[in-house]
Structures are given as structure tokens and as C-alpha cells.
C-alpha positions as a Markdown table, in Angstrom:
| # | Residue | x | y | z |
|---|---|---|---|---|
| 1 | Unk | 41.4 | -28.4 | -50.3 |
| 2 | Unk | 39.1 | -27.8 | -53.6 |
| 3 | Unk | 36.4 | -30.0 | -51.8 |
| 4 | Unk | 36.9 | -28.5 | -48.6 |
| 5 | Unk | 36.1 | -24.7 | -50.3 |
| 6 | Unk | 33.2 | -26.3 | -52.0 |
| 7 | Unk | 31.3 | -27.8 | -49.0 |
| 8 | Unk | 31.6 | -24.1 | -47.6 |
| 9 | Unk | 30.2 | -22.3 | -50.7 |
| 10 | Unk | 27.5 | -25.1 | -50.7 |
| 11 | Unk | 26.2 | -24.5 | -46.9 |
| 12 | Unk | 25.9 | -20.7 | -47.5 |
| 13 | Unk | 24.6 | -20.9 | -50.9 |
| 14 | Unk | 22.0 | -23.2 | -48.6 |
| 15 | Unk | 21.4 | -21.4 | -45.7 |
| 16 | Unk | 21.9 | -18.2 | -47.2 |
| 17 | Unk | 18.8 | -19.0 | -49.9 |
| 18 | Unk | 16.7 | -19.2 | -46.5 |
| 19 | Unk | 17.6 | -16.7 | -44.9 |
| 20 | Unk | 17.2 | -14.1 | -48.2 |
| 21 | Unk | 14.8 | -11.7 | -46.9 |
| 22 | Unk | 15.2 | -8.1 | -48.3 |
| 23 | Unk | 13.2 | -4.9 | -48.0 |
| 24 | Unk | 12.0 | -5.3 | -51.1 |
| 25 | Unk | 10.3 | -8.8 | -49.9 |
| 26 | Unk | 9.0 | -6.6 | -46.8 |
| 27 | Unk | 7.8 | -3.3 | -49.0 |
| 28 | Unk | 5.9 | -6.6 | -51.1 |
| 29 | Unk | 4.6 | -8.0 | -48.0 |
| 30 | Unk | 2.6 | -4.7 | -46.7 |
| 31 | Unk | 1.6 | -4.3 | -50.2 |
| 32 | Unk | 0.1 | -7.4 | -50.1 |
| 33 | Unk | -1.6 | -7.2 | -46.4 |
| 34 | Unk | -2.7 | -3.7 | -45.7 |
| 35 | Unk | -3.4 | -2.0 | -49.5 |
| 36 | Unk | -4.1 | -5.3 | -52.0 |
| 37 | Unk | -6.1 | -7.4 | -49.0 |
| 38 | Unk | -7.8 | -3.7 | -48.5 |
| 39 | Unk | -7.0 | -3.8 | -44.9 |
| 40 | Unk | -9.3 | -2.0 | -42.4 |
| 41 | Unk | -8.6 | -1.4 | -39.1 |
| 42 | Unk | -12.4 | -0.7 | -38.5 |
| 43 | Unk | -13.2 | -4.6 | -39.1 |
| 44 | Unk | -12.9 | -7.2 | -36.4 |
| 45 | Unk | -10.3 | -9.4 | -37.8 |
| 46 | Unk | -12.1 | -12.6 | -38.0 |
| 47 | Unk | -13.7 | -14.6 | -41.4 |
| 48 | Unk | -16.7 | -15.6 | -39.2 |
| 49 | Unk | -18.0 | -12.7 | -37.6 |
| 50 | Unk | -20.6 | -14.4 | -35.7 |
| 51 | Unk | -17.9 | -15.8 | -33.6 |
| 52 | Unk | -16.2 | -14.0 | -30.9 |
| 53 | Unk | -12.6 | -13.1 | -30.8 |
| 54 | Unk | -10.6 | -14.5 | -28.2 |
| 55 | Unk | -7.9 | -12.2 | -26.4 |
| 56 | Unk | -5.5 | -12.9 | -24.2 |
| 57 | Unk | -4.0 | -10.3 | -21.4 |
| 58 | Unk | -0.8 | -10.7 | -19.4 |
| 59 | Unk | 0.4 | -7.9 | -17.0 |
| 60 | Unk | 3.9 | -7.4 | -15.9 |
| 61 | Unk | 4.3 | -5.2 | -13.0 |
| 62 | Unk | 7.3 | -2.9 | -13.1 |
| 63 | Unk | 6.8 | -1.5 | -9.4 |
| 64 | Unk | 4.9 | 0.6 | -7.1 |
| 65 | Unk | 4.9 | 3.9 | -7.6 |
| 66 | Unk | 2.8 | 5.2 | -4.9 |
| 67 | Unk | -0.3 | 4.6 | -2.5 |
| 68 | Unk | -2.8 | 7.7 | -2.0 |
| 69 | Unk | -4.8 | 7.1 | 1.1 |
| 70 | Unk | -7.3 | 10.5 | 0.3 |
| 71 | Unk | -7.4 | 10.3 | -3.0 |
| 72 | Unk | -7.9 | 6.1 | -2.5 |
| 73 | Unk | -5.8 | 5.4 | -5.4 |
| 74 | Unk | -3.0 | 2.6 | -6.1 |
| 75 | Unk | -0.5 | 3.9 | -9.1 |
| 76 | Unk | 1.2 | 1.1 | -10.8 |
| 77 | Unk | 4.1 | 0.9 | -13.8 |
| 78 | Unk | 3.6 | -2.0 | -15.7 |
| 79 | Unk | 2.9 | -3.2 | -19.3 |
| 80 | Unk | 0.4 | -5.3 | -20.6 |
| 81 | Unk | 1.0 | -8.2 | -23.4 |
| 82 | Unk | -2.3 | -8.4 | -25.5 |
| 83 | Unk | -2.4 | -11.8 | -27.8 |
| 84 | Unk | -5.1 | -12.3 | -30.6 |
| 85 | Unk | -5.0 | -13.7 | -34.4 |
| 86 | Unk | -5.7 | -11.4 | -37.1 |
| 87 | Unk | -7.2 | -14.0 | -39.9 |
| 88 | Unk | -6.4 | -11.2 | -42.3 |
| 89 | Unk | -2.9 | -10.8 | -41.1 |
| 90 | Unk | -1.3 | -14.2 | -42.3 |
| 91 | Unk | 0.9 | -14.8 | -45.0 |
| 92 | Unk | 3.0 | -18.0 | -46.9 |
| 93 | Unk | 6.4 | -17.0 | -45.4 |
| 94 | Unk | 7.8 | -18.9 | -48.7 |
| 95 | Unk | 6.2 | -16.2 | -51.0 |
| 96 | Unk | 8.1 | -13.1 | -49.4 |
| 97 | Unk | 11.3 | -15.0 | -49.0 |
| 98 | Unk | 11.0 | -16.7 | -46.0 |
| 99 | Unk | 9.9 | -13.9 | -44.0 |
| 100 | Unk | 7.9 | -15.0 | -41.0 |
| 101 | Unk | 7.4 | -12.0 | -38.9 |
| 102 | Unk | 7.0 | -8.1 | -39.7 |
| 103 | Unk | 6.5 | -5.0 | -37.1 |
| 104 | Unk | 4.0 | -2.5 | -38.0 |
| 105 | Unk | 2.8 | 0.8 | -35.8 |
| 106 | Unk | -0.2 | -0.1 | -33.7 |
| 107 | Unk | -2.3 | 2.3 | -35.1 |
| 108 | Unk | -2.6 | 1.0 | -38.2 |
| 109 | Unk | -3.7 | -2.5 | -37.3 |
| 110 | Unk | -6.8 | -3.3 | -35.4 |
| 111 | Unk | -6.7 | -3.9 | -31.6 |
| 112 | Unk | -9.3 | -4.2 | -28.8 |
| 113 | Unk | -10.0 | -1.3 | -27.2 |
| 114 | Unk | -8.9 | -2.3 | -23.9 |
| 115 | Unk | -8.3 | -0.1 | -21.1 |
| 116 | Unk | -8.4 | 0.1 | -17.2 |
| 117 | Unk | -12.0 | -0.3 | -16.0 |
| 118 | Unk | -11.5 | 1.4 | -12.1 |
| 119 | Unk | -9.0 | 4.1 | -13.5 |
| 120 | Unk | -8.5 | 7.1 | -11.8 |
| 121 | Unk | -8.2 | 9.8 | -14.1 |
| 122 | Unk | -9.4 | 9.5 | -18.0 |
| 123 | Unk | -9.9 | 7.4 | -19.9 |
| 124 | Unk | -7.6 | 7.1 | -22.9 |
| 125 | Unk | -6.1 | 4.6 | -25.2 |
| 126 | Unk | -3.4 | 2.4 | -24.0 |
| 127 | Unk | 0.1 | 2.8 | -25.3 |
| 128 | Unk | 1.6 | 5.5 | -27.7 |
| 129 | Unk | 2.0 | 6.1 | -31.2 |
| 130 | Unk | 5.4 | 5.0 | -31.5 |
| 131 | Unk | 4.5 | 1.6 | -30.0 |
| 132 | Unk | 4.7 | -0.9 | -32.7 |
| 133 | Unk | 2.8 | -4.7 | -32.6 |
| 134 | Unk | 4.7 | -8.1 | -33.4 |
| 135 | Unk | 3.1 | -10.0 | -36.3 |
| 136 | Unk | 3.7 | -13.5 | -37.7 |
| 137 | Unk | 2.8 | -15.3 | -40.7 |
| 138 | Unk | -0.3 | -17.4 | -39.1 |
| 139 | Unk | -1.8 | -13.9 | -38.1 |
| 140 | Unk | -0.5 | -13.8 | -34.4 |
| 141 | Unk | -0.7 | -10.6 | -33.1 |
| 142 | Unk | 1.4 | -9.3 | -30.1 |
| 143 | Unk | 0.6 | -5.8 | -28.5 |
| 144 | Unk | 2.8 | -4.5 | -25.3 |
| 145 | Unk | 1.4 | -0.9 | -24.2 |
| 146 | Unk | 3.8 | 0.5 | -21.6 |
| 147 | Unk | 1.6 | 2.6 | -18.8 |
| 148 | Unk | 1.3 | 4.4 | -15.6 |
| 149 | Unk | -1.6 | 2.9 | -14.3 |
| 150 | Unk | -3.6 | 4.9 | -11.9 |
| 151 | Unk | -6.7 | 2.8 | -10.5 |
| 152 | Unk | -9.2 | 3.0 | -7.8 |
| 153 | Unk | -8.0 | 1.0 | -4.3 |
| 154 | Unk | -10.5 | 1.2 | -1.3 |
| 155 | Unk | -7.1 | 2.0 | 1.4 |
| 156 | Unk | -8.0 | 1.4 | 4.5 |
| 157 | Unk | -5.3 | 2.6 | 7.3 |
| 158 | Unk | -6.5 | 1.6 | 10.4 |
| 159 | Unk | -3.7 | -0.8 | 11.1 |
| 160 | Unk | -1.1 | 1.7 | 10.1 |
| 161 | Unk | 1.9 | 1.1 | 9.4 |
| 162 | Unk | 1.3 | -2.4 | 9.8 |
| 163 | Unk | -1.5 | -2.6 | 7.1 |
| 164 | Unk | -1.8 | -4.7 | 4.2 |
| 165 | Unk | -4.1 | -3.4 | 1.2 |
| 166 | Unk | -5.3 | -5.3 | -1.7 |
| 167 | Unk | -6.0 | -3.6 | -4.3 |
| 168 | Unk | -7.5 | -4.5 | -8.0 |
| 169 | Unk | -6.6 | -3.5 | -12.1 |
| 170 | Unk | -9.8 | -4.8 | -14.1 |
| 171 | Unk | -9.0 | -4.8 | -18.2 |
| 172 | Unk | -11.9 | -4.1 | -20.1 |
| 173 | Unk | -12.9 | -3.8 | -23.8 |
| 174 | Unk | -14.5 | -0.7 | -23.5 |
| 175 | Unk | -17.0 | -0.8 | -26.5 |
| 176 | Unk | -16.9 | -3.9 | -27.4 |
| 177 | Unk | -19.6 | -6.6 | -25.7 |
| 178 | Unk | -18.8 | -10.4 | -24.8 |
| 179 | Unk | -20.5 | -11.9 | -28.2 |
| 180 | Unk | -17.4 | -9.8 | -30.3 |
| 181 | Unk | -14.1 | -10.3 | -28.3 |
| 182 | Unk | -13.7 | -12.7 | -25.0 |
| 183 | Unk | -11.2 | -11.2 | -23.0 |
| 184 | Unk | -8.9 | -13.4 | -20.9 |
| 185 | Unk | -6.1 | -13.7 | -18.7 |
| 186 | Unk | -3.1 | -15.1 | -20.4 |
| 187 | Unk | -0.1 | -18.0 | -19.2 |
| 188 | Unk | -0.3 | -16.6 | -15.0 |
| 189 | Unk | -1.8 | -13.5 | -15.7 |
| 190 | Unk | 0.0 | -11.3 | -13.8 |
| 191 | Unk | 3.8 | -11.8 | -13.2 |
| 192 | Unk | 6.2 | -9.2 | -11.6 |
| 193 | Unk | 9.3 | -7.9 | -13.6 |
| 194 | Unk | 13.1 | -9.5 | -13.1 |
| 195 | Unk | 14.2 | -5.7 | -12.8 |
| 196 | Unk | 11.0 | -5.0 | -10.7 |
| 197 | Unk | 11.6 | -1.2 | -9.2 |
| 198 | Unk | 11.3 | -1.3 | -5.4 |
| 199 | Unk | 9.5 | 0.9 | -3.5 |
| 200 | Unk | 10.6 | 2.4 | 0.2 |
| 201 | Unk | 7.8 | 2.2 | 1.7 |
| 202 | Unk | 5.4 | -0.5 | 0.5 |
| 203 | Unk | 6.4 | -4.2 | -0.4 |
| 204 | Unk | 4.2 | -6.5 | -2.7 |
| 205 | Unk | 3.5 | -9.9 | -1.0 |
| 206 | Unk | 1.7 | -11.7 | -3.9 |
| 207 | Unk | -0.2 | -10.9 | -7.3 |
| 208 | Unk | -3.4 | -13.1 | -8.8 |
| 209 | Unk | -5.4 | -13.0 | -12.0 |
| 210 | Unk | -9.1 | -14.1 | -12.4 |
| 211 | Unk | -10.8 | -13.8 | -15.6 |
| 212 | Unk | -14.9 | -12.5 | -15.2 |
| 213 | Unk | -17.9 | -12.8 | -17.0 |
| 214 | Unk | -20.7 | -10.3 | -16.3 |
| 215 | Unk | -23.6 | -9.8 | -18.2 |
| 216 | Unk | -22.5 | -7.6 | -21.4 |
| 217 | Unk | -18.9 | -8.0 | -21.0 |
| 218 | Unk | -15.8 | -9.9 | -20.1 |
| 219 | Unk | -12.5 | -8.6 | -18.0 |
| 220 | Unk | -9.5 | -9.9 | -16.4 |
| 221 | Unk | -8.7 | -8.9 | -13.2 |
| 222 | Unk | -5.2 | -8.4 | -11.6 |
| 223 | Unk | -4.8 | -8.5 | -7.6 |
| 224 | Unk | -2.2 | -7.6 | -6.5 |
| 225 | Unk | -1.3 | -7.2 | -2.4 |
| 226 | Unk | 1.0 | -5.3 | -0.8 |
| 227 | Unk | 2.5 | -4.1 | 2.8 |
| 228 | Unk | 3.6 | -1.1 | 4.4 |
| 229 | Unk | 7.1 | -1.2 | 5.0 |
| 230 | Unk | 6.9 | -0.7 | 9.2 |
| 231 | Unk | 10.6 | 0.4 | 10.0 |
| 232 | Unk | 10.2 | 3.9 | 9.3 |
| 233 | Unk | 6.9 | 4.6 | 10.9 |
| 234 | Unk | 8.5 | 2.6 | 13.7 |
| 235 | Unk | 11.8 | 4.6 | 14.7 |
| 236 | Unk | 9.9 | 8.1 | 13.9 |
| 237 | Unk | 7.0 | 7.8 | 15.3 |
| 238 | Unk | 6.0 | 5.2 | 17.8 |
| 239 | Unk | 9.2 | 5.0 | 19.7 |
| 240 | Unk | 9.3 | 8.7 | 20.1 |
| 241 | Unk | 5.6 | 8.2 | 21.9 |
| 242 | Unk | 6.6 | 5.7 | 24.1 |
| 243 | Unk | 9.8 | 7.5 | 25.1 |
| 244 | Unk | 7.3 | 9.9 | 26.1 |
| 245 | Unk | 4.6 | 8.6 | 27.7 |
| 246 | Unk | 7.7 | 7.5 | 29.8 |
| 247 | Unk | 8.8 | 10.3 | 30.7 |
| 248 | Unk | 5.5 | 11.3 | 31.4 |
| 249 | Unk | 4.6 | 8.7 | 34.0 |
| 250 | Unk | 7.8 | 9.5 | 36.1 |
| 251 | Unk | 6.4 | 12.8 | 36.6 |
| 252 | Unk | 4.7 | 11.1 | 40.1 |
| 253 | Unk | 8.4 | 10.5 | 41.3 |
| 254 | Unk | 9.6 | 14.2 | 41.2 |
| 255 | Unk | 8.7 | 15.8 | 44.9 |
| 256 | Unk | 6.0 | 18.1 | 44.7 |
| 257 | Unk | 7.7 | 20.8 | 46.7 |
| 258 | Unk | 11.0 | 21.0 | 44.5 |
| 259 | Unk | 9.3 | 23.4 | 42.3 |
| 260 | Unk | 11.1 | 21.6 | 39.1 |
| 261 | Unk | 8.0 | 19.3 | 38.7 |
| 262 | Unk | 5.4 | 21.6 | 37.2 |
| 263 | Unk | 8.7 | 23.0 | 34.4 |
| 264 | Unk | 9.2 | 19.3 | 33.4 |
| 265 | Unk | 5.8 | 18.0 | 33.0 |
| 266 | Unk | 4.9 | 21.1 | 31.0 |
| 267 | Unk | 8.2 | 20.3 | 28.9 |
| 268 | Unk | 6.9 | 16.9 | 28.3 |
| 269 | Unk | 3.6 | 18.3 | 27.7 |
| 270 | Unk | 4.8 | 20.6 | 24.8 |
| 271 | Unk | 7.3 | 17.7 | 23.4 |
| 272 | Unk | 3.9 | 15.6 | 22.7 |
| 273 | Unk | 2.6 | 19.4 | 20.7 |
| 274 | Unk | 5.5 | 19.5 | 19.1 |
| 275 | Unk | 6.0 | 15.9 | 17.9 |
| 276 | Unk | 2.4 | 15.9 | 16.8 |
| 277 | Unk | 2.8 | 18.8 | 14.3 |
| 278 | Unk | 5.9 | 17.5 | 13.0 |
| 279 | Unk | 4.5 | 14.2 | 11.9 |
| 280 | Unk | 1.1 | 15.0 | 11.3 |
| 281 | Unk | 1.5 | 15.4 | 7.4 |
| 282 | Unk | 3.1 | 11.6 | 8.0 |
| 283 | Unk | -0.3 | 9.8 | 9.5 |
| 284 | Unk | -2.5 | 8.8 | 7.2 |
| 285 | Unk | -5.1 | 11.8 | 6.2 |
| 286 | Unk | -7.9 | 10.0 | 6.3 |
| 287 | Unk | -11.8 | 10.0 | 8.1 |
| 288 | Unk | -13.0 | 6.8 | 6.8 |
| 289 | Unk | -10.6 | 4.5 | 8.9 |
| 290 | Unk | -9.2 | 5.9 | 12.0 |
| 291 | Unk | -5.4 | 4.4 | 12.4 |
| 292 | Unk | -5.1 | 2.5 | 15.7 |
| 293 | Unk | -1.4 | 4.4 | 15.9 |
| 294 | Unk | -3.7 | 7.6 | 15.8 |
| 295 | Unk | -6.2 | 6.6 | 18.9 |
| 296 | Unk | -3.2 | 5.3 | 20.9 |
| 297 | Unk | -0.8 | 8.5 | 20.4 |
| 298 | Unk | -4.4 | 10.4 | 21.5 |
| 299 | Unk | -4.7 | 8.5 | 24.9 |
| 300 | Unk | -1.5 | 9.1 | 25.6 |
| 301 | Unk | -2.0 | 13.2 | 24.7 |
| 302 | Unk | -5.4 | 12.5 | 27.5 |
| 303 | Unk | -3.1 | 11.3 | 30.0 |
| 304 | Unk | -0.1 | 13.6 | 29.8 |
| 305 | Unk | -2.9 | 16.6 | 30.1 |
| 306 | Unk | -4.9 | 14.7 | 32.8 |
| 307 | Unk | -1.0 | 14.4 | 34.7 |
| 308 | Unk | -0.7 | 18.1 | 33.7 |
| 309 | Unk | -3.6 | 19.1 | 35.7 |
| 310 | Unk | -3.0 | 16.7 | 38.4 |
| 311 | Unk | 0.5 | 18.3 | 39.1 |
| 312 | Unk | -1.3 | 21.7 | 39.0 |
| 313 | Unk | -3.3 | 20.9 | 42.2 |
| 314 | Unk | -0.9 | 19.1 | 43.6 |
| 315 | Unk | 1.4 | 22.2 | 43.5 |
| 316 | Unk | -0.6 | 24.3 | 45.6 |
| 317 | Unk | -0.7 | 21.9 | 48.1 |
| 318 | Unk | 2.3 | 22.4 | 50.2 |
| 319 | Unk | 1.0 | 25.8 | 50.8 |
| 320 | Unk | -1.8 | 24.5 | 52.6 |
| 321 | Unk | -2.0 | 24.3 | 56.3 |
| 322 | Unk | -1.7 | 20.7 | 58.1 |
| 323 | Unk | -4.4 | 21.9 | 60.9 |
| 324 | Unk | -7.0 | 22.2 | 58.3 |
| 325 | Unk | -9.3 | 19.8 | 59.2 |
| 326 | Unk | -11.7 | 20.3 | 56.1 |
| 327 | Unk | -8.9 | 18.2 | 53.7 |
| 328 | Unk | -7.9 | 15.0 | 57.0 |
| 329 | Unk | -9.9 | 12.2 | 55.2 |
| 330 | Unk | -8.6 | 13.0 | 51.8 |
| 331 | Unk | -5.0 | 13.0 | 53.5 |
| 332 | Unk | -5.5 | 9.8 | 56.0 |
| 333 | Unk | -7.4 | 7.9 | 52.9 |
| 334 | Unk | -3.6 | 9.2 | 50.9 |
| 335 | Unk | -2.1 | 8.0 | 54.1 |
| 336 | Unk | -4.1 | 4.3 | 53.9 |
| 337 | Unk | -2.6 | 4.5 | 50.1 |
| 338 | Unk | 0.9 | 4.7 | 51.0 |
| 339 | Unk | 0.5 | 1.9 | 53.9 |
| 340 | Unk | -1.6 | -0.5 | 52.1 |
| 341 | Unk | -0.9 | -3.0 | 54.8 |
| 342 | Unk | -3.8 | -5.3 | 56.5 |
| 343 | Unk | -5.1 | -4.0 | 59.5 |
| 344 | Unk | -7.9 | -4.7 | 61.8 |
| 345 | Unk | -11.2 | -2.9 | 62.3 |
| 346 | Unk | -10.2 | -1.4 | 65.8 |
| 347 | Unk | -7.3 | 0.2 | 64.2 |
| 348 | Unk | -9.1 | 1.2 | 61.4 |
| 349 | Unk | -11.6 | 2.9 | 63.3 |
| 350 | Unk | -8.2 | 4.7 | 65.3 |
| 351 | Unk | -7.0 | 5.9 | 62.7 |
| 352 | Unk | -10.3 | 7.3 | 61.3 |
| 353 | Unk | -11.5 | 9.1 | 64.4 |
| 354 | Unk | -8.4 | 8.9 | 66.7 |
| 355 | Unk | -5.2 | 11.4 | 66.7 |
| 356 | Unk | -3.7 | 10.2 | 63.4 |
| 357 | Unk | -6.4 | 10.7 | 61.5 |
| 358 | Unk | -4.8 | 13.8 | 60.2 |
| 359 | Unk | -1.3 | 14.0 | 58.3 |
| 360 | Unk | 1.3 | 16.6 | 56.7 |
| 361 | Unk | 0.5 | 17.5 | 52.8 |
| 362 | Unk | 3.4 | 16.2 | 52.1 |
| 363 | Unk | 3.0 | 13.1 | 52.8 |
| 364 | Unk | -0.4 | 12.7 | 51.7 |
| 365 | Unk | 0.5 | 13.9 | 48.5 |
| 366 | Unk | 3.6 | 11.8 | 48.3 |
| 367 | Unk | 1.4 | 8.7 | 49.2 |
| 368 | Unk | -0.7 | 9.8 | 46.2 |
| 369 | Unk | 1.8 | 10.2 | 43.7 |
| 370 | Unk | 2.6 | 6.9 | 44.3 |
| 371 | Unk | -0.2 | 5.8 | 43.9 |
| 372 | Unk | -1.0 | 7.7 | 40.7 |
| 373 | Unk | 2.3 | 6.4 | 39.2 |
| 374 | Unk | 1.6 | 2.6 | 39.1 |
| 375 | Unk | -2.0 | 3.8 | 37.9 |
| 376 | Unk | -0.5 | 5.4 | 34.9 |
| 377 | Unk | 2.1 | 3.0 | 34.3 |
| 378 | Unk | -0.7 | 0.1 | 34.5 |
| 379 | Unk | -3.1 | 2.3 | 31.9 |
| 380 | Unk | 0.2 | 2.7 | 29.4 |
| 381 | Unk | 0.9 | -1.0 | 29.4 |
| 382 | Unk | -2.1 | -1.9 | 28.8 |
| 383 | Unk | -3.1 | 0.4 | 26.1 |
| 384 | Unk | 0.1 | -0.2 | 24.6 |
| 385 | Unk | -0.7 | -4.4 | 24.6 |
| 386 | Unk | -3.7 | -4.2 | 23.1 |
| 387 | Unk | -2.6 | -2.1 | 20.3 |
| 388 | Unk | 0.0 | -4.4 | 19.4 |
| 389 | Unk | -2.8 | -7.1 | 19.9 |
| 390 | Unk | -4.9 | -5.4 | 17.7 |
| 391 | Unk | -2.4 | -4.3 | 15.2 |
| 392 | Unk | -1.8 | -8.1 | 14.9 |
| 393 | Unk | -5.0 | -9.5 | 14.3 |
| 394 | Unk | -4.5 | -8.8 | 10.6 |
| 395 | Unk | -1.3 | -11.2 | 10.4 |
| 396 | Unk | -3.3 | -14.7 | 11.8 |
């Protein structure tokens, strides 16, 4: 029992000697670093000054906070993790009882004066006051400035809501040239957050890092891609146009002479007016890419108004006279429409200068709406194909 109690007080006398640190070894240890070394935070922290100082930058991405097509901006929340060695930041752990790492505020220490090259608003120091950077006894230095990063992206919308944009964070020491600190990306560069905030309308697909060397300075850049979230844009917008255009092209199967035709095409008419100023603040405000969505919703506008004006005539049609002569080749040529069947020359010629040249408005202009249907319906599939083509040219 005696020997047992004595192996016990032995291991914490033991591990307890190493473990010893106090404030008073801390108070001793700043003493020592930043007022008896005579510490300046105005001095690049390295013995041989004629050698750079190598940095090392890591972003993690916290999420997507939102994409500005007018403005062209990308805002990001993230944090960066800056890595350099202070050579007059290091310390014999032994000689401050075993203390191997302190935290000190950082701006009291000295730190490259890195900050977002293609930001959007101001520029201005990274991080905040209360911020605090890790230090270890061999002078490793560890600085991770929380920010809302607000950079330049060149947004182009044309294959809205299907587009992809890339856009680019480039880390800079702003004063500082390429012969005083060498700026580069550290471990992957750029990695995204385990409790990464997702956005509702954009995705990101991937992220890269690629570390660049101009003339009078060096910069990391981080890439990062991401996708417009389609589902939306999808159920509010497109399928409403389609459900119209529709609706529009069955306009040539309502008779003429009902006198319900003219009320519903005009309904349909002012459906497209009104769905257009309830989602224009939606489409993307922009002049320097047109969005594909935006030139096919517009041909469909030109071919509701060209059906609007077609049902006009048409209405004042079954006013007309049949024995007006003036209008019997528009009507036989209707006629030919409505009976595209094969016929010979001799009955051609009958039918042009014989008895039947001449037929009732009624069904002239019924031959010609159904002609005018399958015309329409063959200009909406096909406009409606090639945008989908188009739209998915980005995806091969």
C-alpha cells in the first residue's frame, strides 16, 4: 500500500514538474521577447535581411454569400491561415517552464500586409483587433483573419440559370515587393469548411490555388467555381413561358366567328405583360451578356403579338362578302392549304380559272388557321430545341 501511494506521488511529482507553467513564467516570457529583445513590429523578422521571407496562405471557404451580376462582384466568408517564422520570436521552452506556445494580439507582432488584390470596396487590413496570432518556441507564427470577402468576378449570364461562373481571390502583399516576403499557397491552398454554409441559389463545384510570380511581386490565387442552382428559375419562370406560348399556339383552333377568340388571345397576350413585370427584377440586370432565357421569352412575346394581329384581320373577315372577287385567290390558295392533296395540272388550272375558284371566308380562313397553327407550333419547338442546345453547350 505504502509503495503503491509512492509510485503515484512520484508520477505527479514527474509529470507535474513538466507541465509547471505559470503566469509568472508567461509575464517573464513577453518580458523577454517584446521589451528586453526590443521588439519592433516595424522590422521584417528575419536575421538576414537580404533574404526574402517566405509566407504561406491557406483559405477556408465558409460559403457563398451572394453573386452581383451589375455590380460584377463574388462575396465570399472565409478565413485565411497565414504561416511565417519570426527569427525574433523563439524561445528555449526549458527557460520559462516548459512553455512552448504563447498568444499575443496581432497588432503587436509583425505580419505581411496582405490583403485582397481584385477587392471590391477598400482596401483595409485583414482581420480585427481582437484577433490574436499563435506562436511557438521555434518562432512559428500562425495568423487566421476572419473576413467578408468582396472581390471582382467578370459574371457573365448568358446561359442563365444554367451558368457556371469562375471567379478569382488573388492575396497580395500590398507594399511589400518579391525580394522581402514570397508569398505562397499553403498544404491545398484553398479547402472548403466541414460546416460550409450553403447557399440557395448557387452551388460550388470545385476550388484551386495557383501561386504567381509577376514582375515586382508574388500572390496566391484562389479559384473557386460555382453553379446556379436551376430549380427555381425553372418552375418560375420557364414553365410558366412554355405554358404560354401553348396556349398561345391553340389560338388557330378557336373558330373565327365565335367571337370568344379575339377575348382569349388578348388574355394570353396580357398574361405574357404581366408575367414579364413580375419576374423582371428576377432576370439577370445586365447589358454585357444577353441571357439566352431573355431572347427566347422575347420570341415568344414576337409571336404572341404577331398571333394577336393575325386574329385581328382574321376577325373582320366573316363580315366580308363571298362574291367579292377582289380576295378568290387568297381564299382558293387558303383552300389549296386545307387540301394539300396531289393533283394534276388540268385540275389545277380548274380550280384556278374554273367555278371553284372562289370559296366562303370561312373556310378559307379555317384552312389558314390551320395552317398557321402547325407553323407556330413548328417555330416554338424549334426555338425551344435550340435553346436547350445552346444552354448545354456549356456542360460538354
Amino acid at each position: 500500500m505504502i509503495a503503491t501511494w509512492f509510485l503515484i506521488i512520484s508520477l505527479i511529482f514527474v509529470f507535474g514538474s513538466v507541465n509547471s507553467q505559470s503566469n509568472i513564467n508567461v509575464q517573464k516570457l513577453y518580458t523577454f521577447l517584446f521589451t528586453t529583445n526590443n521588439y519592433n513590429t516595424l522590422i521584417r523578422p528575419s536575421r538576414n535581411q537580404s533574404v526574402p521571407l517566405s509566407v504561406h496562405v491557406i483559405f477556408t471557404l465558409y460559403g457563398i454569400s451572394g453573386v452581383d451580376e451589375i455590380e460584377q462582384k463574388l462575396t465570399a466568408t472565409g478565413w485565411l491561415d497565414v504561416q511565417w517564422t519570426d527569427e525574433l520570436l523563439s524561445w528555449t521552452p526549458s527557460s520559462f517552464g516548459g512553455l512552448r506556445y504563447i498568444y499575443y494580439p496581432q497588432g503587436k507582432v509583425w505580419k505581411p500586409d496582405i490583403s485582397l488584390q481584385n477587392g471590391f470596396s477598400k482596401l483595409e487590413e485583414l482581420g480585427s483587433k481582437f484577433i490574436s496570432v499563435f506562436i511557438d518556441s521555434n518562432g512559428l507564427v500562425n495568423w487566421r483573419p476572419f473576413q467578408v470577402f468582396e472581390s471582382k468576378c467578370d459574371i457573365d449570364s448568358t446561359y442563365f440559370p444554367f451558368d457556371r461562373q469562375t471567379c478569382h481571390l488573388d492575396f497580395v502583399a500590398w507594399s511589400l515587393s518579391k525580394v522581402d516576403v514570397h508569398i505562397t499557397k499553403g498544404g491545398k491552398g484553398i479547402q472548403l469548411a466541414k460546416d460550409i454554409q450553403r447557399h440557395g441559389e448557387w452551388k460550388i463545384l470545385s476550388s484551386s490555388a495557383l501561386n504567381l510570380v509577376e514582375s515586382q511581386e508574388t500572390k496566391v490565387r484562389f479559384t473557386i467555381v460555382i453553379q446556379q442552382k436551376p430549380v427555381y428559375a425553372i418552375i418560375n419562370y420557364i414553365m410558366p413561358i412554355l405554358l404560354l406560348s401553348i396556349l398561345d399556339i391553340f389560338t388557330f383552333k378557336i373558330p373565327v366567328d365565335t367571337g370568344e377568340r379575339m377575348g382569349y388571345v388578348i388574355t394570353v397576350w396580357l398574361a405574357y405583360a404581366v408575367f414579364l413585370t413580375i419576374i423582371s427584377d428576377s432576370l439577370p440586370q445586365t447589358s454585357e451578356s444577353i441571357p439566352i432565357v431573355s431572347i427566347y421569352i422575347m420570341i415568344q412575346i414576337f409571336i404572341a403579338t404577331v398571333v394577336v394581329i393575325i386574329s385581328a384581320i382574321e376577325s373582320g373577315c366573316p363580315h366580308l362578302s363571298d362574291d367579292e372577287s377582289v380576295f378568290c385567290l387568297l381564299r382558293t390558295l387558303a383552300k389549296k392549304c386545307r387540301e394539300p392533296s396531289v393533283q394534276s395540272q388540268s385540275e389545277m388550272s380548274k380550280r384556278l380559272y374554273g367555278a371553284e375558284i372562289c370559296v366562303t371566308w370561312k373556310e378559307a380562313i379555317s384552312a389558314l388557321d390551320k395552317c398557321l397553327f402547325w407553323v407556330c407550333l413548328t417555330i416554338f419547338v424549334s426555338s425551344t430545341l435550340i435553346t436547350l442546345f445552346i444552354a448545354g453547350l456549356q456542360f460538354i
